[in-house]
Amino acid sequence: ENKTHTVVIRMRNLDAKSVAGSQLLNGIIKAAGVHVTTAHLEDSFRINSRSNTVSVLTDNSERARKYAEIKDFTIHGKKVEVYGHGTTPGRFRRIVVPRLLDPTEDVNEAEMLEHLIRCNPHTTIIDAKRMGRSPSVLITLGTQESPGYIKFLGGLFPFHDYLETKQACTSCWKLGHRADACPTPTTGRCPNC
């Protein structure tokens, strides 16, 4: 299907294989506050049990935003922590701006995104996320064109392309998902061994 927005939802403390697909999808739809009939008819969902994720494909930017902002949902009376993020199909570009933030300070990502959009009017910025607690920021551009630099707080910052790495879980030691989306996070294995 050719949908304009794709959101990947990573689940923590729930194995996607352990629940019925309809229950999983309806839990996500309810948590997003999207009308169930609209979601069933207009959006598409792909459950990837290997990476323990659900991909949501939609043409509606408001619904895409709602799916990406889900923090948790409830299934079988159990609260499931999730992290949603937009993906970048071919016409988008992801870049990393290193050493942009103070690693000791908390950052409001919505305010940071708004500031980046205002400071870079000739660059289409779709999303901006801090990379963990690091000073680096991952920015999604709405184009393949290179802006040359990113302006932030008056400074002009260089960047490099984001290179995605293979996912390996340090909790259960299986490939295909990360520790923050591990379906069995309490396996008791030491990540240092």
JSON list of C-alpha atoms in Angstrom, two decimals:
[
{"chain": "A", "resi": 1, "resn": "GLU", "atom": "CA", "xyz": [0.00, 0.00, 0.00]},
{"chain": "A", "resi": 2, "resn": "ASN", "atom": "CA", "xyz": [1.16, 3.52, -0.73]},
{"chain": "A", "resi": 3, "resn": "LYS", "atom": "CA", "xyz": [0.42, 5.48, 2.44]},
{"chain": "A", "resi": 4, "resn": "THR", "atom": "CA", "xyz": [2.12, 8.80, 3.07]},
{"chain": "A", "resi": 5, "resn": "HIS", "atom": "CA", "xyz": [2.85, 8.34, 6.81]},
{"chain": "A", "resi": 6, "resn": "THR", "atom": "CA", "xyz": [4.38, 5.35, 8.56]},
{"chain": "A", "resi": 7, "resn": "VAL", "atom": "CA", "xyz": [4.67, 5.15, 12.34]},
{"chain": "A", "resi": 8, "resn": "VAL", "atom": "CA", "xyz": [6.57, 2.34, 14.07]},
{"chain": "A", "resi": 9, "resn": "ILE", "atom": "CA", "xyz": [5.39, 1.49, 17.58]},
{"chain": "A", "resi": 10, "resn": "ARG", "atom": "CA", "xyz": [7.91, -0.42, 19.74]},
{"chain": "A", "resi": 11, "resn": "MET", "atom": "CA", "xyz": [6.44, -2.39, 22.62]},
{"chain": "A", "resi": 12, "resn": "ARG", "atom": "CA", "xyz": [8.13, -3.02, 25.92]},
{"chain": "A", "resi": 13, "resn": "ASN", "atom": "CA", "xyz": [7.15, -5.85, 28.29]},
{"chain": "A", "resi": 14, "resn": "LEU", "atom": "CA", "xyz": [4.75, -7.49, 25.80]},
{"chain": "A", "resi": 15, "resn": "ASP", "atom": "CA", "xyz": [5.53, -10.19, 23.26]},
{"chain": "A", "resi": 16, "resn": "ALA", "atom": "CA", "xyz": [3.55, -9.46, 20.08]},
{"chain": "A", "resi": 17, "resn": "LYS", "atom": "CA", "xyz": [3.18, -13.23, 19.54]},
{"chain": "A", "resi": 18, "resn": "SER", "atom": "CA", "xyz": [1.46, -13.70, 22.91]},
{"chain": "A", "resi": 19, "resn": "VAL", "atom": "CA", "xyz": [-1.76, -11.81, 22.09]},
{"chain": "A", "resi": 20, "resn": "ALA", "atom": "CA", "xyz": [-4.32, -11.86, 19.30]},
{"chain": "A", "resi": 21, "resn": "GLY", "atom": "CA", "xyz": [-3.57, -9.35, 16.56]},
{"chain": "A", "resi": 22, "resn": "SER", "atom": "CA", "xyz": [-7.02, -7.75, 16.83]},
{"chain": "A", "resi": 23, "resn": "GLN", "atom": "CA", "xyz": [-6.56, -7.14, 20.57]},
{"chain": "A", "resi": 24, "resn": "LEU", "atom": "CA", "xyz": [-3.13, -5.61, 20.01]},
{"chain": "A", "resi": 25, "resn": "LEU", "atom": "CA", "xyz": [-4.33, -3.32, 17.22]},
{"chain": "A", "resi": 26, "resn": "ASN", "atom": "CA", "xyz": [-7.48, -2.24, 19.05]},
{"chain": "A", "resi": 27, "resn": "GLY", "atom": "CA", "xyz": [-5.38, -1.43, 22.15]},
{"chain": "A", "resi": 28, "resn": "ILE", "atom": "CA", "xyz": [-3.14, 0.81, 20.03]},
{"chain": "A", "resi": 29, "resn": "ILE", "atom": "CA", "xyz": [-6.09, 2.48, 18.29]},
{"chain": "A", "resi": 30, "resn": "LYS", "atom": "CA", "xyz": [-7.84, 3.17, 21.62]},
{"chain": "A", "resi": 31, "resn": "ALA", "atom": "CA", "xyz": [-4.65, 4.57, 23.20]},
{"chain": "A", "resi": 32, "resn": "ALA", "atom": "CA", "xyz": [-4.17, 6.89, 20.24]},
{"chain": "A", "resi": 33, "resn": "GLY", "atom": "CA", "xyz": [-7.70, 8.23, 20.60]},
{"chain": "A", "resi": 34, "resn": "VAL", "atom": "CA", "xyz": [-8.51, 7.41, 16.99]},
{"chain": "A", "resi": 35, "resn": "HIS", "atom": "CA", "xyz": [-12.06, 6.41, 16.02]},
{"chain": "A", "resi": 36, "resn": "VAL", "atom": "CA", "xyz": [-11.99, 2.60, 15.67]},
{"chain": "A", "resi": 37, "resn": "THR", "atom": "CA", "xyz": [-14.02, 2.42, 12.44]},
{"chain": "A", "resi": 38, "resn": "THR", "atom": "CA", "xyz": [-11.90, 5.13, 10.81]},
{"chain": "A", "resi": 39, "resn": "ALA", "atom": "CA", "xyz": [-8.69, 3.33, 11.79]},
{"chain": "A", "resi": 40, "resn": "HIS", "atom": "CA", "xyz": [-9.97, -0.03, 10.54]},
{"chain": "A", "resi": 41, "resn": "LEU", "atom": "CA", "xyz": [-11.07, 1.39, 7.18]},
{"chain": "A", "resi": 42, "resn": "GLU", "atom": "CA", "xyz": [-8.41, 4.01, 6.42]},
{"chain": "A", "resi": 43, "resn": "ASP", "atom": "CA", "xyz": [-5.24, 2.89, 8.22]},
{"chain": "A", "resi": 44, "resn": "SER", "atom": "CA", "xyz": [-3.16, -0.25, 7.78]},
{"chain": "A", "resi": 45, "resn": "PHE", "atom": "CA", "xyz": [-1.29, -2.09, 10.53]},
{"chain": "A", "resi": 46, "resn": "ARG", "atom": "CA", "xyz": [1.60, -4.56, 10.24]},
{"chain": "A", "resi": 47, "resn": "ILE", "atom": "CA", "xyz": [2.61, -6.62, 13.26]},
{"chain": "A", "resi": 48, "resn": "ASN", "atom": "CA", "xyz": [6.27, -7.64, 13.19]},
{"chain": "A", "resi": 49, "resn": "SER", "atom": "CA", "xyz": [6.70, -10.24, 15.92]},
{"chain": "A", "resi": 50, "resn": "ARG", "atom": "CA", "xyz": [10.44, -10.59, 15.26]},
{"chain": "A", "resi": 51, "resn": "SER", "atom": "CA", "xyz": [11.21, -6.94, 16.05]},
{"chain": "A", "resi": 52, "resn": "ASN", "atom": "CA", "xyz": [8.23, -6.73, 18.46]},
{"chain": "A", "resi": 53, "resn": "THR", "atom": "CA", "xyz": [6.82, -3.70, 16.66]},
{"chain": "A", "resi": 54, "resn": "VAL", "atom": "CA", "xyz": [3.63, -2.57, 14.95]},
{"chain": "A", "resi": 55, "resn": "SER", "atom": "CA", "xyz": [3.87, -0.39, 11.83]},
{"chain": "A", "resi": 56, "resn": "VAL", "atom": "CA", "xyz": [0.94, 1.92, 11.18]},
{"chain": "A", "resi": 57, "resn": "LEU", "atom": "CA", "xyz": [0.43, 3.24, 7.65]},
{"chain": "A", "resi": 58, "resn": "THR", "atom": "CA", "xyz": [-1.93, 6.17, 7.14]},
{"chain": "A", "resi": 59, "resn": "ASP", "atom": "CA", "xyz": [-2.62, 9.07, 4.79]},
{"chain": "A", "resi": 60, "resn": "ASN", "atom": "CA", "xyz": [-3.78, 11.31, 7.64]},
{"chain": "A", "resi": 61, "resn": "SER", "atom": "CA", "xyz": [-1.04, 13.36, 9.34]},
{"chain": "A", "resi": 62, "resn": "GLU", "atom": "CA", "xyz": [-3.15, 14.03, 12.46]},
{"chain": "A", "resi": 63, "resn": "ARG", "atom": "CA", "xyz": [-3.74, 10.31, 13.04]},
{"chain": "A", "resi": 64, "resn": "ALA", "atom": "CA", "xyz": [-0.04, 9.62, 12.35]},
{"chain": "A", "resi": 65, "resn": "ARG", "atom": "CA", "xyz": [0.87, 12.15, 15.05]},
{"chain": "A", "resi": 66, "resn": "LYS", "atom": "CA", "xyz": [-1.56, 10.51, 17.50]},
{"chain": "A", "resi": 67, "resn": "TYR", "atom": "CA", "xyz": [-0.08, 7.05, 16.87]},
{"chain": "A", "resi": 68, "resn": "ALA", "atom": "CA", "xyz": [3.47, 8.38, 17.30]},
{"chain": "A", "resi": 69, "resn": "GLU", "atom": "CA", "xyz": [2.61, 10.03, 20.62]},
{"chain": "A", "resi": 70, "resn": "ILE", "atom": "CA", "xyz": [1.31, 6.86, 22.31]},
{"chain": "A", "resi": 71, "resn": "LYS", "atom": "CA", "xyz": [3.23, 6.20, 25.54]},
{"chain": "A", "resi": 72, "resn": "ASP", "atom": "CA", "xyz": [1.32, 3.13, 26.76]},
{"chain": "A", "resi": 73, "resn": "PHE", "atom": "CA", "xyz": [-1.83, 1.09, 26.33]},
{"chain": "A", "resi": 74, "resn": "THR", "atom": "CA", "xyz": [-3.62, -1.61, 28.29]},
{"chain": "A", "resi": 75, "resn": "ILE", "atom": "CA", "xyz": [-4.21, -5.18, 27.15]},
{"chain": "A", "resi": 76, "resn": "HIS", "atom": "CA", "xyz": [-5.62, -7.96, 29.39]},
{"chain": "A", "resi": 77, "resn": "GLY", "atom": "CA", "xyz": [-5.43, -5.50, 32.30]},
{"chain": "A", "resi": 78, "resn": "LYS", "atom": "CA", "xyz": [-1.68, -5.11, 31.81]},
{"chain": "A", "resi": 79, "resn": "LYS", "atom": "CA", "xyz": [-0.11, -1.73, 31.06]},
{"chain": "A", "resi": 80, "resn": "VAL", "atom": "CA", "xyz": [2.23, -1.96, 28.05]},
{"chain": "A", "resi": 81, "resn": "GLU", "atom": "CA", "xyz": [4.88, 0.73, 27.59]},
{"chain": "A", "resi": 82, "resn": "VAL", "atom": "CA", "xyz": [5.42, 1.79, 23.97]},
{"chain": "A", "resi": 83, "resn": "TYR", "atom": "CA", "xyz": [7.51, 4.22, 21.98]},
{"chain": "A", "resi": 84, "resn": "GLY", "atom": "CA", "xyz": [6.26, 5.44, 18.61]},
{"chain": "A", "resi": 85, "resn": "HIS", "atom": "CA", "xyz": [8.23, 7.20, 15.92]},
{"chain": "A", "resi": 86, "resn": "GLY", "atom": "CA", "xyz": [7.75, 8.14, 12.28]},
{"chain": "A", "resi": 87, "resn": "THR", "atom": "CA", "xyz": [9.78, 6.36, 9.64]},
{"chain": "A", "resi": 88, "resn": "THR", "atom": "CA", "xyz": [11.37, 7.80, 6.57]},
{"chain": "A", "resi": 89, "resn": "PRO", "atom": "CA", "xyz": [10.34, 6.47, 3.17]},
{"chain": "A", "resi": 90, "resn": "GLY", "atom": "CA", "xyz": [12.52, 7.25, 0.14]},
{"chain": "A", "resi": 91, "resn": "ARG", "atom": "CA", "xyz": [11.73, 10.96, -0.19]},
{"chain": "A", "resi": 92, "resn": "PHE", "atom": "CA", "xyz": [12.85, 11.74, 3.37]},
{"chain": "A", "resi": 93, "resn": "ARG", "atom": "CA", "xyz": [16.33, 12.00, 4.83]},
{"chain": "A", "resi": 94, "resn": "ARG", "atom": "CA", "xyz": [17.51, 11.41, 8.39]},
{"chain": "A", "resi": 95, "resn": "ILE", "atom": "CA", "xyz": [20.50, 13.32, 9.71]},
{"chain": "A", "resi": 96, "resn": "VAL", "atom": "CA", "xyz": [22.36, 13.49, 13.01]},
{"chain": "A", "resi": 97, "resn": "VAL", "atom": "CA", "xyz": [23.53, 16.79, 14.45]},
{"chain": "A", "resi": 98, "resn": "PRO", "atom": "CA", "xyz": [26.23, 15.88, 16.99]},
{"chain": "A", "resi": 99, "resn": "ARG", "atom": "CA", "xyz": [26.95, 17.89, 20.15]},
{"chain": "A", "resi": 100, "resn": "LEU", "atom": "CA", "xyz": [23.83, 20.05, 19.75]},
{"chain": "A", "resi": 101, "resn": "LEU", "atom": "CA", "xyz": [22.44, 19.74, 23.29]},
{"chain": "A", "resi": 102, "resn": "ASP", "atom": "CA", "xyz": [23.75, 19.78, 26.84]},
{"chain": "A", "resi": 103, "resn": "PRO", "atom": "CA", "xyz": [23.58, 16.10, 27.92]},
{"chain": "A", "resi": 104, "resn": "THR", "atom": "CA", "xyz": [22.82, 17.08, 31.54]},
{"chain": "A", "resi": 105, "resn": "GLU", "atom": "CA", "xyz": [19.65, 19.03, 30.68]},
{"chain": "A", "resi": 106, "resn": "ASP", "atom": "CA", "xyz": [16.18, 17.68, 29.97]},
{"chain": "A", "resi": 107, "resn": "VAL", "atom": "CA", "xyz": [14.80, 18.77, 26.61]},
{"chain": "A", "resi": 108, "resn": "ASN", "atom": "CA", "xyz": [11.21, 19.34, 25.53]},
{"chain": "A", "resi": 109, "resn": "GLU", "atom": "CA", "xyz": [11.32, 17.70, 22.09]},
{"chain": "A", "resi": 110, "resn": "ALA", "atom": "CA", "xyz": [8.18, 19.49, 20.86]},
{"chain": "A", "resi": 111, "resn": "GLU", "atom": "CA", "xyz": [9.70, 22.90, 21.66]},
{"chain": "A", "resi": 112, "resn": "MET", "atom": "CA", "xyz": [13.03, 21.86, 20.13]},
{"chain": "A", "resi": 113, "resn": "LEU", "atom": "CA", "xyz": [11.26, 20.77, 16.92]},
{"chain": "A", "resi": 114, "resn": "GLU", "atom": "CA", "xyz": [9.31, 24.04, 16.76]},
{"chain": "A", "resi": 115, "resn": "HIS", "atom": "CA", "xyz": [12.52, 26.05, 17.24]},
{"chain": "A", "resi": 116, "resn": "LEU", "atom": "CA", "xyz": [14.36, 24.06, 14.54]},
{"chain": "A", "resi": 117, "resn": "ILE", "atom": "CA", "xyz": [11.51, 24.63, 12.08]},
{"chain": "A", "resi": 118, "resn": "ARG", "atom": "CA", "xyz": [11.50, 28.40, 12.76]},
{"chain": "A", "resi": 119, "resn": "CYS", "atom": "CA", "xyz": [15.31, 28.71, 12.53]},
{"chain": "A", "resi": 120, "resn": "ASN", "atom": "CA", "xyz": [15.52, 26.74, 9.26]},
{"chain": "A", "resi": 121, "resn": "PRO", "atom": "CA", "xyz": [12.72, 28.17, 7.07]},
{"chain": "A", "resi": 122, "resn": "HIS", "atom": "CA", "xyz": [14.26, 26.89, 3.82]},
{"chain": "A", "resi": 123, "resn": "THR", "atom": "CA", "xyz": [14.62, 23.33, 5.12]},
{"chain": "A", "resi": 124, "resn": "THR", "atom": "CA", "xyz": [11.61, 21.07, 5.60]},
{"chain": "A", "resi": 125, "resn": "ILE", "atom": "CA", "xyz": [12.06, 19.55, 9.06]},
{"chain": "A", "resi": 126, "resn": "ILE", "atom": "CA", "xyz": [9.55, 16.80, 9.85]},
{"chain": "A", "resi": 127, "resn": "ASP", "atom": "CA", "xyz": [10.76, 15.53, 13.21]},
{"chain": "A", "resi": 128, "resn": "ALA", "atom": "CA", "xyz": [13.57, 15.96, 15.73]},
{"chain": "A", "resi": 129, "resn": "LYS", "atom": "CA", "xyz": [14.43, 13.62, 18.58]},
{"chain": "A", "resi": 130, "resn": "ARG", "atom": "CA", "xyz": [17.25, 13.58, 21.08]},
{"chain": "A", "resi": 131, "resn": "MET", "atom": "CA", "xyz": [19.29, 10.39, 20.77]},
{"chain": "A", "resi": 132, "resn": "GLY", "atom": "CA", "xyz": [18.88, 8.98, 24.28]},
{"chain": "A", "resi": 133, "resn": "ARG", "atom": "CA", "xyz": [20.71, 11.15, 26.82]},
{"chain": "A", "resi": 134, "resn": "SER", "atom": "CA", "xyz": [23.42, 12.07, 24.34]},
{"chain": "A", "resi": 135, "resn": "PRO", "atom": "CA", "xyz": [23.99, 15.63, 23.09]},
{"chain": "A", "resi": 136, "resn": "SER", "atom": "CA", "xyz": [23.11, 14.49, 19.53]},
{"chain": "A", "resi": 137, "resn": "VAL", "atom": "CA", "xyz": [19.79, 15.07, 17.77]},
{"chain": "A", "resi": 138, "resn": "LEU", "atom": "CA", "xyz": [18.24, 12.89, 15.06]},
{"chain": "A", "resi": 139, "resn": "ILE", "atom": "CA", "xyz": [16.38, 15.09, 12.55]},
{"chain": "A", "resi": 140, "resn": "THR", "atom": "CA", "xyz": [14.05, 13.90, 9.81]},
{"chain": "A", "resi": 141, "resn": "LEU", "atom": "CA", "xyz": [14.05, 16.14, 6.75]},
{"chain": "A", "resi": 142, "resn": "GLY", "atom": "CA", "xyz": [11.17, 16.18, 4.27]},
{"chain": "A", "resi": 143, "resn": "THR", "atom": "CA", "xyz": [13.57, 16.10, 1.33]},
{"chain": "A", "resi": 144, "resn": "GLN", "atom": "CA", "xyz": [16.67, 14.34, 0.02]},
{"chain": "A", "resi": 145, "resn": "GLU", "atom": "CA", "xyz": [18.34, 17.73, -0.51]},
{"chain": "A", "resi": 146, "resn": "SER", "atom": "CA", "xyz": [21.19, 18.65, 1.83]},
{"chain": "A", "resi": 147, "resn": "PRO", "atom": "CA", "xyz": [20.70, 21.99, 3.64]},
{"chain": "A", "resi": 148, "resn": "GLY", "atom": "CA", "xyz": [24.46, 22.36, 4.25]},
{"chain": "A", "resi": 149, "resn": "TYR", "atom": "CA", "xyz": [24.00, 23.09, 7.96]},
{"chain": "A", "resi": 150, "resn": "ILE", "atom": "CA", "xyz": [21.32, 23.20, 10.66]},
{"chain": "A", "resi": 151, "resn": "LYS", "atom": "CA", "xyz": [20.70, 26.45, 12.52]},
{"chain": "A", "resi": 152, "resn": "PHE", "atom": "CA", "xyz": [19.91, 26.13, 16.23]},
{"chain": "A", "resi": 153, "resn": "LEU", "atom": "CA", "xyz": [20.01, 28.86, 18.91]},
{"chain": "A", "resi": 154, "resn": "GLY", "atom": "CA", "xyz": [21.76, 31.13, 16.40]},
{"chain": "A", "resi": 155, "resn": "GLY", "atom": "CA", "xyz": [24.58, 28.65, 15.71]},
{"chain": "A", "resi": 156, "resn": "LEU", "atom": "CA", "xyz": [25.22, 26.89, 12.41]},
{"chain": "A", "resi": 157, "resn": "PHE", "atom": "CA", "xyz": [25.82, 23.20, 13.06]},
{"chain": "A", "resi": 158, "resn": "PRO", "atom": "CA", "xyz": [27.24, 20.57, 10.69]},
{"chain": "A", "resi": 159, "resn": "PHE", "atom": "CA", "xyz": [25.56, 17.17, 10.45]},
{"chain": "A", "resi": 160, "resn": "HIS", "atom": "CA", "xyz": [26.02, 13.72, 8.97]},
{"chain": "A", "resi": 161, "resn": "ASP", "atom": "CA", "xyz": [23.62, 11.15, 7.54]},
{"chain": "A", "resi": 162, "resn": "TYR", "atom": "CA", "xyz": [22.03, 8.75, 10.00]},
{"chain": "A", "resi": 163, "resn": "LEU", "atom": "CA", "xyz": [23.17, 5.17, 9.45]},
{"chain": "A", "resi": 164, "resn": "GLU", "atom": "CA", "xyz": [20.84, 2.62, 10.99]},
{"chain": "A", "resi": 165, "resn": "THR", "atom": "CA", "xyz": [22.55, -0.30, 12.71]},
{"chain": "A", "resi": 166, "resn": "LYS", "atom": "CA", "xyz": [21.48, -3.93, 13.04]},
{"chain": "A", "resi": 167, "resn": "GLN", "atom": "CA", "xyz": [19.25, -4.46, 16.04]},
{"chain": "A", "resi": 168, "resn": "ALA", "atom": "CA", "xyz": [20.51, -6.80, 18.75]},
{"chain": "A", "resi": 169, "resn": "CYS", "atom": "CA", "xyz": [18.89, -7.23, 22.14]},
{"chain": "A", "resi": 170, "resn": "THR", "atom": "CA", "xyz": [21.18, -7.03, 25.16]},
{"chain": "A", "resi": 171, "resn": "SER", "atom": "CA", "xyz": [18.47, -8.50, 27.40]},
{"chain": "A", "resi": 172, "resn": "CYS", "atom": "CA", "xyz": [17.65, -11.85, 25.71]},
{"chain": "A", "resi": 173, "resn": "TRP", "atom": "CA", "xyz": [20.54, -11.83, 23.17]},
{"chain": "A", "resi": 174, "resn": "LYS", "atom": "CA", "xyz": [18.27, -12.40, 20.15]},
{"chain": "A", "resi": 175, "resn": "LEU", "atom": "CA", "xyz": [18.60, -10.48, 16.88]},
{"chain": "A", "resi": 176, "resn": "GLY", "atom": "CA", "xyz": [15.84, -8.36, 15.36]},
{"chain": "A", "resi": 177, "resn": "HIS", "atom": "CA", "xyz": [14.85, -6.14, 18.28]},
{"chain": "A", "resi": 178, "resn": "ARG", "atom": "CA", "xyz": [16.43, -3.88, 20.88]},
{"chain": "A", "resi": 179, "resn": "ALA", "atom": "CA", "xyz": [16.44, -4.27, 24.65]},
{"chain": "A", "resi": 180, "resn": "ASP", "atom": "CA", "xyz": [13.88, -1.44, 25.01]},
{"chain": "A", "resi": 181, "resn": "ALA", "atom": "CA", "xyz": [11.41, -3.47, 22.90]},
{"chain": "A", "resi": 182, "resn": "CYS", "atom": "CA", "xyz": [12.29, -6.92, 24.24]},
{"chain": "A", "resi": 183, "resn": "PRO", "atom": "CA", "xyz": [9.26, -9.21, 24.52]},
{"chain": "A", "resi": 184, "resn": "THR", "atom": "CA", "xyz": [10.95, -11.05, 27.42]},
{"chain": "A", "resi": 185, "resn": "PRO", "atom": "CA", "xyz": [12.87, -8.33, 29.30]},
{"chain": "A", "resi": 186, "resn": "THR", "atom": "CA", "xyz": [13.29, -10.34, 32.50]},
{"chain": "A", "resi": 187, "resn": "THR", "atom": "CA", "xyz": [15.21, -13.33, 31.17]},
{"chain": "A", "resi": 188, "resn": "GLY", "atom": "CA", "xyz": [17.81, -12.97, 33.90]},
{"chain": "A", "resi": 189, "resn": "ARG", "atom": "CA", "xyz": [20.76, -12.87, 31.52]},
{"chain": "A", "resi": 190, "resn": "CYS", "atom": "CA", "xyz": [23.54, -10.50, 32.35]},
{"chain": "A", "resi": 191, "resn": "PRO", "atom": "CA", "xyz": [24.15, -8.02, 29.48]},
{"chain": "A", "resi": 192, "resn": "ASN", "atom": "CA", "xyz": [27.89, -8.02, 30.27]},
{"chain": "A", "resi": 193, "resn": "CYS", "atom": "CA", "xyz": [28.40, -11.79, 29.96]}
]
